[in-house]
PDB file of C-alpha atoms and ligand atoms in Angstrom:
ATOM      1  CA  MET A   1     -16.537   1.852-130.339  1.00  0.00           C
ATOM      2  CA  LYS A   2     -19.511  -0.413-129.819  1.00  0.00           C
ATOM      3  CA  ALA A   3     -22.998   1.005-130.553  1.00  0.00           C
ATOM      4  CA  GLU A   4     -24.983  -0.637-127.739  1.00  0.00           C
ATOM      5  CA  THR A   5     -28.733  -0.187-127.374  1.00  0.00           C
ATOM      6  CA  ASN A   6     -31.582  -1.767-125.372  1.00  0.00           C
ATOM      7  CA  LYS A   7     -34.348  -0.316-127.493  1.00  0.00           C
ATOM      8  CA  GLY A   8     -36.374  -1.719-130.411  1.00  0.00           C
ATOM      9  CA  ILE A   9     -36.715  -5.367-131.438  1.00  0.00           C
ATOM     10  CA  PHE A  10     -33.879  -7.274-133.058  1.00  0.00           C
ATOM     11  CA  ILE A  11     -34.695 -10.529-134.870  1.00  0.00           C
ATOM     12  CA  THR A  12     -32.237 -12.617-136.890  1.00  0.00           C
ATOM     13  CA  PHE A  13     -32.808 -15.458-139.364  1.00  0.00           C
ATOM     14  CA  GLU A  14     -30.202 -18.189-139.538  1.00  0.00           C
ATOM     15  CA  GLY A  15     -29.738 -21.461-141.362  1.00  0.00           C
ATOM     16  CA  ILE A  16     -27.511 -23.188-143.879  1.00  0.00           C
ATOM     17  CA  ASP A  17     -27.400 -22.110-147.529  1.00  0.00           C
ATOM     18  CA  GLY A  18     -30.541 -23.292-149.303  1.00  0.00           C
ATOM     19  CA  SER A  19     -32.711 -23.297-146.148  1.00  0.00           C
ATOM     20  CA  GLY A  20     -35.067 -20.649-147.536  1.00  0.00           C
ATOM     21  CA  LYS A  21     -34.501 -18.239-144.622  1.00  0.00           C
ATOM     22  CA  SER A  22     -34.342 -15.109-146.838  1.00  0.00           C
ATOM     23  CA  THR A  23     -37.862 -15.718-148.192  1.00  0.00           C
ATOM     24  CA  GLN A  24     -39.114 -16.417-144.677  1.00  0.00           C
ATOM     25  CA  MET A  25     -37.585 -13.182-143.440  1.00  0.00           C
ATOM     26  CA  GLU A  26     -39.382 -11.155-146.143  1.00  0.00           C
ATOM     27  CA  LEU A  27     -42.710 -12.831-145.243  1.00  0.00           C
ATOM     28  CA  ALA A  28     -42.082 -12.101-141.558  1.00  0.00           C
ATOM     29  CA  ALA A  29     -41.412  -8.445-142.431  1.00  0.00           C
ATOM     30  CA  GLU A  30     -44.763  -8.223-144.256  1.00  0.00           C
ATOM     31  CA  PHE A  31     -46.512  -9.745-141.262  1.00  0.00           C
ATOM     32  CA  LEU A  32     -44.904  -7.331-138.774  1.00  0.00           C
ATOM     33  CA  ARG A  33     -45.611  -4.332-141.017  1.00  0.00           C
ATOM     34  CA  SER A  34     -49.268  -5.362-141.120  1.00  0.00           C
ATOM     35  CA  ARG A  35     -49.115  -4.989-137.322  1.00  0.00           C
ATOM     36  CA  GLU A  36     -47.875  -1.388-137.725  1.00  0.00           C
ATOM     37  CA  PHE A  37     -44.268  -2.060-136.695  1.00  0.00           C
ATOM     38  CA  ASP A  38     -41.552   0.115-138.234  1.00  0.00           C
ATOM     39  CA  VAL A  39     -39.552  -2.722-139.830  1.00  0.00           C
ATOM     40  CA  ILE A  40     -36.306  -2.721-141.790  1.00  0.00           C
ATOM     41  CA  THR A  41     -34.779  -5.813-143.391  1.00  0.00           C
ATOM     42  CA  THR A  42     -31.073  -6.187-143.933  1.00  0.00           C
ATOM     43  CA  ARG A  43     -28.509  -8.936-144.533  1.00  0.00           C
ATOM     44  CA  GLU A  44     -25.020 -10.127-143.731  1.00  0.00           C
ATOM     45  CA  PRO A  45     -22.427 -10.030-145.068  1.00  0.00           C
ATOM     46  CA  GLY A  46     -23.474  -6.655-146.446  1.00  0.00           C
ATOM     47  CA  GLY A  47     -26.006  -3.948-145.753  1.00  0.00           C
ATOM     48  CA  THR A  48     -23.636  -0.961-146.090  1.00  0.00           C
ATOM     49  CA  LYS A  49     -21.240   0.281-148.772  1.00  0.00           C
ATOM     50  CA  LEU A  50     -18.154  -1.044-146.991  1.00  0.00           C
ATOM     51  CA  ALA A  51     -19.861  -4.278-145.957  1.00  0.00           C
ATOM     52  CA  GLU A  52     -21.079  -4.951-149.523  1.00  0.00           C
ATOM     53  CA  ARG A  53     -17.485  -4.583-150.748  1.00  0.00           C
ATOM     54  CA  ILE A  54     -16.275  -7.002-148.085  1.00  0.00           C
ATOM     55  CA  ARG A  55     -19.097  -9.334-149.165  1.00  0.00           C
ATOM     56  CA  ASN A  56     -17.781  -9.324-152.733  1.00  0.00           C
ATOM     57  CA  VAL A  57     -14.340 -10.352-151.480  1.00  0.00           C
ATOM     58  CA  LEU A  58     -15.712 -13.041-149.169  1.00  0.00           C
ATOM     59  CA  LEU A  59     -17.904 -14.703-151.769  1.00  0.00           C
ATOM     60  CA  ASP A  60     -15.421 -14.372-154.658  1.00  0.00           C
ATOM     61  CA  VAL A  61     -14.952 -17.856-156.091  1.00  0.00           C
ATOM     62  CA  SER A  62     -11.636 -16.895-157.691  1.00  0.00           C
ATOM     63  CA  LEU A  63     -10.071 -16.551-154.192  1.00  0.00           C
ATOM     64  CA  GLY A  64     -10.748 -20.250-153.669  1.00  0.00           C
ATOM     65  CA  GLY A  65      -8.721 -21.545-150.731  1.00  0.00           C
ATOM     66  CA  CYS A  66      -6.412 -18.480-150.528  1.00  0.00           C
ATOM     67  CA  VAL A  67      -8.157 -17.036-147.448  1.00  0.00           C
ATOM     68  CA  THR A  68      -7.105 -18.258-144.006  1.00  0.00           C
ATOM     69  CA  PRO A  69      -9.993 -19.122-141.651  1.00  0.00           C
ATOM     70  CA  MET A  70      -8.953 -16.302-139.290  1.00  0.00           C
ATOM     71  CA  ALA A  71      -8.761 -13.745-142.131  1.00  0.00           C
ATOM     72  CA  GLU A  72     -12.198 -14.895-143.250  1.00  0.00           C
ATOM     73  CA  LEU A  73     -13.605 -14.493-139.720  1.00  0.00           C
ATOM     74  CA  LEU A  74     -12.072 -11.036-139.271  1.00  0.00           C
ATOM     75  CA  LEU A  75     -13.577  -9.872-142.569  1.00  0.00           C
ATOM     76  CA  TYR A  76     -17.038 -11.051-141.482  1.00  0.00           C
ATOM     77  CA  LEU A  77     -16.543  -9.287-138.153  1.00  0.00           C
ATOM     78  CA  ALA A  78     -15.396  -6.055-139.832  1.00  0.00           C
ATOM     79  CA  SER A  79     -18.467  -6.154-142.036  1.00  0.00           C
ATOM     80  CA  ARG A  80     -20.676  -6.828-138.988  1.00  0.00           C
ATOM     81  CA  HIS A  81     -19.256  -3.934-136.981  1.00  0.00           C
ATOM     82  CA  GLN A  82     -19.898  -1.456-139.799  1.00  0.00           C
ATOM     83  CA  HIS A  83     -23.359  -2.876-140.457  1.00  0.00           C
ATOM     84  CA  SER A  84     -24.248  -2.769-136.739  1.00  0.00           C
ATOM     85  CA  ALA A  85     -23.075   0.810-136.292  1.00  0.00           C
ATOM     86  CA  GLU A  86     -24.526   2.191-139.511  1.00  0.00           C
ATOM     87  CA  ILE A  87     -27.832   0.333-139.890  1.00  0.00           C
ATOM     88  CA  ILE A  88     -28.841  -1.948-137.013  1.00  0.00           C
ATOM     89  CA  ALA A  89     -28.150   0.118-133.881  1.00  0.00           C
ATOM     90  CA  PRO A  90     -29.638   3.397-135.247  1.00  0.00           C
ATOM     91  CA  HIS A  91     -32.933   1.719-136.183  1.00  0.00           C
ATOM     92  CA  LEU A  92     -33.175  -0.045-132.813  1.00  0.00           C
ATOM     93  CA  GLU A  93     -32.429   3.278-131.139  1.00  0.00           C
ATOM     94  CA  ARG A  94     -35.480   4.703-133.018  1.00  0.00           C
ATOM     95  CA  ASP A  95     -37.474   1.869-131.390  1.00  0.00           C
ATOM     96  CA  GLY A  96     -37.850   0.095-134.713  1.00  0.00           C
ATOM     97  CA  VAL A  97     -37.772  -3.576-135.610  1.00  0.00           C
ATOM     98  CA  VAL A  98     -34.663  -4.906-137.386  1.00  0.00           C
ATOM     99  CA  LEU A  99     -34.858  -8.214-139.261  1.00  0.00           C
ATOM    100  CA  CYS A 100     -31.450  -9.464-140.315  1.00  0.00           C
ATOM    101  CA  ASP A 101     -30.723 -12.313-142.748  1.00  0.00           C
ATOM    102  CA  ARG A 102     -27.721 -13.954-140.993  1.00  0.00           C
ATOM    103  CA  PHE A 103     -25.813 -12.330-138.124  1.00  0.00           C
ATOM    104  CA  ALA A 104     -23.292 -13.306-135.448  1.00  0.00           C
ATOM    105  CA  ASP A 105     -24.447 -16.940-135.200  1.00  0.00           C
ATOM    106  CA  SER A 106     -23.477 -17.475-138.857  1.00  0.00           C
ATOM    107  CA  SER A 107     -19.850 -16.712-137.973  1.00  0.00           C
ATOM    108  CA  THR A 108     -20.024 -19.033-134.985  1.00  0.00           C
ATOM    109  CA  ALA A 109     -21.434 -21.866-137.103  1.00  0.00           C
ATOM    110  CA  TYR A 110     -19.443 -21.329-140.337  1.00  0.00           C
ATOM    111  CA  GLN A 111     -16.080 -20.078-139.028  1.00  0.00           C
ATOM    112  CA  GLY A 112     -16.243 -21.444-135.457  1.00  0.00           C
ATOM    113  CA  ALA A 113     -17.423 -24.949-136.373  1.00  0.00           C
ATOM    114  CA  GLY A 114     -17.129 -25.203-140.176  1.00  0.00           C
ATOM    115  CA  ARG A 115     -13.602 -23.742-140.342  1.00  0.00           C
ATOM    116  CA  GLY A 116     -12.650 -25.124-136.936  1.00  0.00           C
ATOM    117  CA  LEU A 117     -11.785 -21.859-135.173  1.00  0.00           C
ATOM    118  CA  GLY A 118     -13.870 -22.845-132.124  1.00  0.00           C
ATOM    119  CA  ILE A 119     -17.326 -21.797-131.006  1.00  0.00           C
ATOM    120  CA  GLU A 120     -16.203 -20.015-127.801  1.00  0.00           C
ATOM    121  CA  LEU A 121     -13.540 -17.964-129.589  1.00  0.00           C
ATOM    122  CA  VAL A 122     -15.945 -16.783-132.275  1.00  0.00           C
ATOM    123  CA  GLU A 123     -18.715 -16.004-129.775  1.00  0.00           C
ATOM    124  CA  SER A 124     -16.362 -13.863-127.726  1.00  0.00           C
ATOM    125  CA  LEU A 125     -15.063 -11.989-130.796  1.00  0.00           C
ATOM    126  CA  ASN A 126     -18.659 -11.441-131.934  1.00  0.00           C
ATOM    127  CA  GLU A 127     -19.294  -9.750-128.556  1.00  0.00           C
ATOM    128  CA  LEU A 128     -16.796  -7.050-129.520  1.00  0.00           C
ATOM    129  CA  VAL A 129     -18.645  -5.965-132.661  1.00  0.00           C
ATOM    130  CA  ILE A 130     -22.398  -6.353-132.077  1.00  0.00           C
ATOM    131  CA  PRO A 131     -24.773  -3.822-130.469  1.00  0.00           C
ATOM    132  CA  ARG A 132     -26.389  -6.708-128.549  1.00  0.00           C
ATOM    133  CA  TRP A 133     -27.403 -10.324-129.084  1.00  0.00           C
ATOM    134  CA  PRO A 134     -30.695 -10.660-130.983  1.00  0.00           C
ATOM    135  CA  ASP A 135     -33.953 -10.744-128.981  1.00  0.00           C
ATOM    136  CA  LEU A 136     -35.077 -13.646-131.157  1.00  0.00           C
ATOM    137  CA  THR A 137     -33.174 -15.891-133.580  1.00  0.00           C
ATOM    138  CA  ILE A 138     -35.247 -17.992-135.948  1.00  0.00           C
ATOM    139  CA  LEU A 139     -33.246 -20.960-137.176  1.00  0.00           C
ATOM    140  CA  ILE A 140     -34.703 -22.401-140.377  1.00  0.00           C
ATOM    141  CA  ASP A 141     -33.469 -25.963-140.198  1.00  0.00           C
ATOM    142  CA  ILE A 142     -33.136 -28.281-143.189  1.00  0.00           C
ATOM    143  CA  PRO A 143     -31.194 -31.518-143.736  1.00  0.00           C
ATOM    144  CA  GLU A 144     -28.014 -30.709-145.681  1.00  0.00           C
ATOM    145  CA  ASP A 145     -28.827 -33.058-148.582  1.00  0.00           C
ATOM    146  CA  LYS A 146     -32.168 -31.315-149.199  1.00  0.00           C
ATOM    147  CA  ALA A 147     -30.503 -27.887-148.952  1.00  0.00           C
ATOM    148  CA  PHE A 148     -27.836 -29.026-151.357  1.00  0.00           C
ATOM    149  CA  SER A 149     -30.314 -30.179-153.971  1.00  0.00           C
ATOM    150  CA  ARG A 150     -32.258 -26.880-153.646  1.00  0.00           C
ATOM    151  CA  MET A 151     -29.008 -24.958-154.228  1.00  0.00           C
ATOM    152  CA  GLY A 152     -28.266 -27.014-157.329  1.00  0.00           C
ATOM    153  CA  ARG A 153     -30.224 -24.555-159.416  1.00  0.00           C
ATOM    154  CA  ARG A 154     -27.847 -21.623-158.876  1.00  0.00           C
ATOM    155  CA  SER A 155     -24.069 -21.257-159.240  1.00  0.00           C
ATOM    156  CA  PRO A 156     -22.309 -21.658-155.882  1.00  0.00           C
ATOM    157  CA  ASP A 157     -20.306 -18.859-154.152  1.00  0.00           C
ATOM    158  CA  ARG A 158     -16.959 -19.486-152.425  1.00  0.00           C
ATOM    159  CA  LEU A 159     -18.506 -20.892-149.235  1.00  0.00           C
ATOM    160  CA  GLU A 160     -21.158 -22.925-150.988  1.00  0.00           C
ATOM    161  CA  LYS A 161     -18.385 -24.649-152.939  1.00  0.00           C
ATOM    162  CA  GLU A 162     -17.251 -26.272-149.682  1.00  0.00           C
ATOM    163  CA  GLY A 163     -19.812 -29.001-150.294  1.00  0.00           C
ATOM    164  CA  ILE A 164     -22.178 -31.145-148.340  1.00  0.00           C
ATOM    165  CA  ASN A 165     -19.860 -32.269-145.507  1.00  0.00           C
ATOM    166  CA  PHE A 166     -19.134 -28.650-144.631  1.00  0.00           C
ATOM    167  CA  LEU A 167     -22.878 -27.905-144.587  1.00  0.00           C
ATOM    168  CA  ARG A 168     -23.439 -30.897-142.293  1.00  0.00           C
ATOM    169  CA  VAL A 169     -20.976 -29.511-139.735  1.00  0.00           C
ATOM    170  CA  VAL A 170     -22.486 -26.028-139.997  1.00  0.00           C
ATOM    171  CA  ARG A 171     -26.042 -27.335-139.624  1.00  0.00           C
ATOM    172  CA  SER A 172     -25.195 -29.291-136.495  1.00  0.00           C
ATOM    173  CA  ALA A 173     -23.407 -26.221-135.055  1.00  0.00           C
ATOM    174  CA  PHE A 174     -26.556 -24.130-135.567  1.00  0.00           C
ATOM    175  CA  LEU A 175     -28.600 -26.796-133.761  1.00  0.00           C
ATOM    176  CA  GLU A 176     -26.031 -26.869-130.950  1.00  0.00           C
ATOM    177  CA  LEU A 177     -26.262 -23.073-130.662  1.00  0.00           C
ATOM    178  CA  SER A 178     -30.053 -23.322-130.376  1.00  0.00           C
ATOM    179  CA  GLU A 179     -29.535 -25.605-127.375  1.00  0.00           C
ATOM    180  CA  ARG A 180     -26.901 -23.349-125.827  1.00  0.00           C
ATOM    181  CA  HIS A 181     -29.161 -20.288-126.116  1.00  0.00           C
ATOM    182  CA  PRO A 182     -32.754 -21.522-125.764  1.00  0.00           C
ATOM    183  CA  GLU A 183     -33.870 -18.115-124.422  1.00  0.00           C
ATOM    184  CA  ARG A 184     -33.499 -16.506-127.853  1.00  0.00           C
ATOM    185  CA  PHE A 185     -33.509 -19.381-130.381  1.00  0.00           C
ATOM    186  CA  ALA A 186     -36.581 -20.877-132.073  1.00  0.00           C
ATOM    187  CA  VAL A 187     -36.051 -23.730-134.523  1.00  0.00           C
ATOM    188  CA  VAL A 188     -38.400 -24.075-137.494  1.00  0.00           C
ATOM    189  CA  GLU A 189     -38.253 -27.040-139.821  1.00  0.00           C
ATOM    190  CA  SER A 190     -38.072 -25.905-143.458  1.00  0.00           C
ATOM    191  CA  ARG A 191     -41.040 -27.502-145.236  1.00  0.00           C
ATOM    192  CA  GLU A 192     -41.500 -28.256-148.902  1.00  0.00           C
ATOM    193  CA  ARG A 193     -44.324 -25.699-149.050  1.00  0.00           C
ATOM    194  CA  LEU A 194     -43.073 -22.301-147.960  1.00  0.00           C
ATOM    195  CA  GLU A 195     -46.525 -21.245-146.663  1.00  0.00           C
ATOM    196  CA  GLU A 196     -46.341 -24.025-144.070  1.00  0.00           C
ATOM    197  CA  THR A 197     -42.940 -22.812-142.876  1.00  0.00           C
ATOM    198  CA  ALA A 198     -44.256 -19.238-142.872  1.00  0.00           C
ATOM    199  CA  THR A 199     -47.208 -20.204-140.658  1.00  0.00           C
ATOM    200  CA  HIS A 200     -44.806 -21.719-138.149  1.00  0.00           C
ATOM    201  CA  VAL A 201     -42.637 -18.566-138.199  1.00  0.00           C
ATOM    202  CA  ARG A 202     -45.720 -16.372-137.716  1.00  0.00           C
ATOM    203  CA  ASN A 203     -46.779 -18.404-134.675  1.00  0.00           C
ATOM    204  CA  ILE A 204     -43.338 -17.910-133.152  1.00  0.00           C
ATOM    205  CA  LEU A 205     -43.520 -14.164-133.800  1.00  0.00           C
ATOM    206  CA  GLU A 206     -47.008 -13.990-132.237  1.00  0.00           C
ATOM    207  CA  ARG A 207     -45.771 -15.749-129.095  1.00  0.00           C
ATOM    208  CA  PHE A 208     -42.657 -13.573-128.933  1.00  0.00           C
ATOM    209  CA  LEU A 209     -44.670 -10.352-129.264  1.00  0.00           C
ATOM    210  CA  ALA A 210     -47.232 -11.480-126.691  1.00  0.00           C
ATOM    211  CA  LYS A 211     -44.415 -11.983-124.164  1.00  0.00           C
ATOM    212  CA  LYS A 212     -42.477  -8.855-125.106  1.00  0.00           C
ATOM    213  CA  LEU A 213     -45.287  -6.245-125.338  1.00  0.00           C
TER     214      LEU A 213
HETATM  215  P1  TYD B   1     -25.341 -15.432-149.164  1.00  0.00           P
HETATM  216  O1  TYD B   1     -25.337 -15.329-150.646  1.00  0.00           O
HETATM  217  O2  TYD B   1     -25.925 -14.326-148.373  1.00  0.00           O
HETATM  218  O3  TYD B   1     -25.994 -16.809-148.733  1.00  0.00           O
HETATM  219  P2  TYD B   1     -27.413 -17.072-148.176  1.00  0.00           P
HETATM  220  O4  TYD B   1     -28.363 -16.539-149.197  1.00  0.00           O
HETATM  221  O5  TYD B   1     -27.424 -18.552-148.017  1.00  0.00           O
HETATM  222  O6  TYD B   1     -27.489 -16.333-146.865  1.00  0.00           O
HETATM  223  O7  TYD B   1     -23.869 -15.718-148.747  1.00  0.00           O
HETATM  224  C1  TYD B   1     -23.463 -15.678-147.479  1.00  0.00           C
HETATM  225  C2  TYD B   1     -22.419 -16.756-147.282  1.00  0.00           C
HETATM  226  O8  TYD B   1     -21.538 -16.333-146.263  1.00  0.00           O
HETATM  227  C3  TYD B   1     -23.063 -18.054-146.818  1.00  0.00           C
HETATM  228  O9  TYD B   1     -22.448 -19.147-147.474  1.00  0.00           O
HETATM  229  C4  TYD B   1     -22.705 -18.114-145.349  1.00  0.00           C
HETATM  230  C5  TYD B   1     -21.470 -17.302-145.245  1.00  0.00           C
HETATM  231  N1  TYD B   1     -21.269 -16.599-143.960  1.00  0.00           N
HETATM  232  C6  TYD B   1     -20.239 -17.010-143.130  1.00  0.00           C
HETATM  233  O10 TYD B   1     -19.513 -17.965-143.452  1.00  0.00           O
HETATM  234  N2  TYD B   1     -20.016 -16.337-141.962  1.00  0.00           N
HETATM  235  C7  TYD B   1     -20.781 -15.274-141.588  1.00  0.00           C
HETATM  236  O11 TYD B   1     -20.545 -14.669-140.530  1.00  0.00           O
HETATM  237  C8  TYD B   1     -21.851 -14.852-142.460  1.00  0.00           C
HETATM  238  C9  TYD B   1     -22.697 -13.678-142.090  1.00  0.00           C
HETATM  239  C10 TYD B   1     -22.053 -15.551-143.636  1.00  0.00           C
END
């Protein structure tokens, strides 16, 4: 059963690996808390006991290419349904603010475009598992070569091992999604200095809140 709700504020952060979106989400949470909002931060894949286990499977390097694109998508969707029902929808229902590091658009970009399953198919399957589409999606955009060199410092998970061409396809899918859904997407260029990116994100949040409240 789908846990739908119209309450609260639901904001997602998207971008390719190495875009710096997780740091930006934490800074955005601090900003919103300073405005007295009841904010939780969470992430995909993960956020619940079951979803964290699915995450371990999905990112396991030893599985290499042994996962079909459709199996991969269905695992992300299973994780998303649990996460939505257990964490996201209840907090929205309490009129809170949920900030989520990756959500449905990641599946559309990575599995729909990156793995070639098709954007429309993945968007319609996402519809089955989410409480609603986000009110605002902040896409932290970065050229794939810059993202790749930032990632160089850590050891890559199973998806990151796909390499730079995969990231290029995923990045352009995210940008395409921002054009398909301009009513909820805001694109922020990832700057060298994270404070500059954070200022841009804060301005977007200010404008969003001014319209919403
Ligand atoms: P994670 O370590 O969270 O990466 P990041 O810090 O960049 O968010 O790993 C998540 C990986 O899973 C990332 O490579 C993107 C991928 N992913 C998908 O392919 N589809 C999805 O639906 C989601 C949520 C993530």
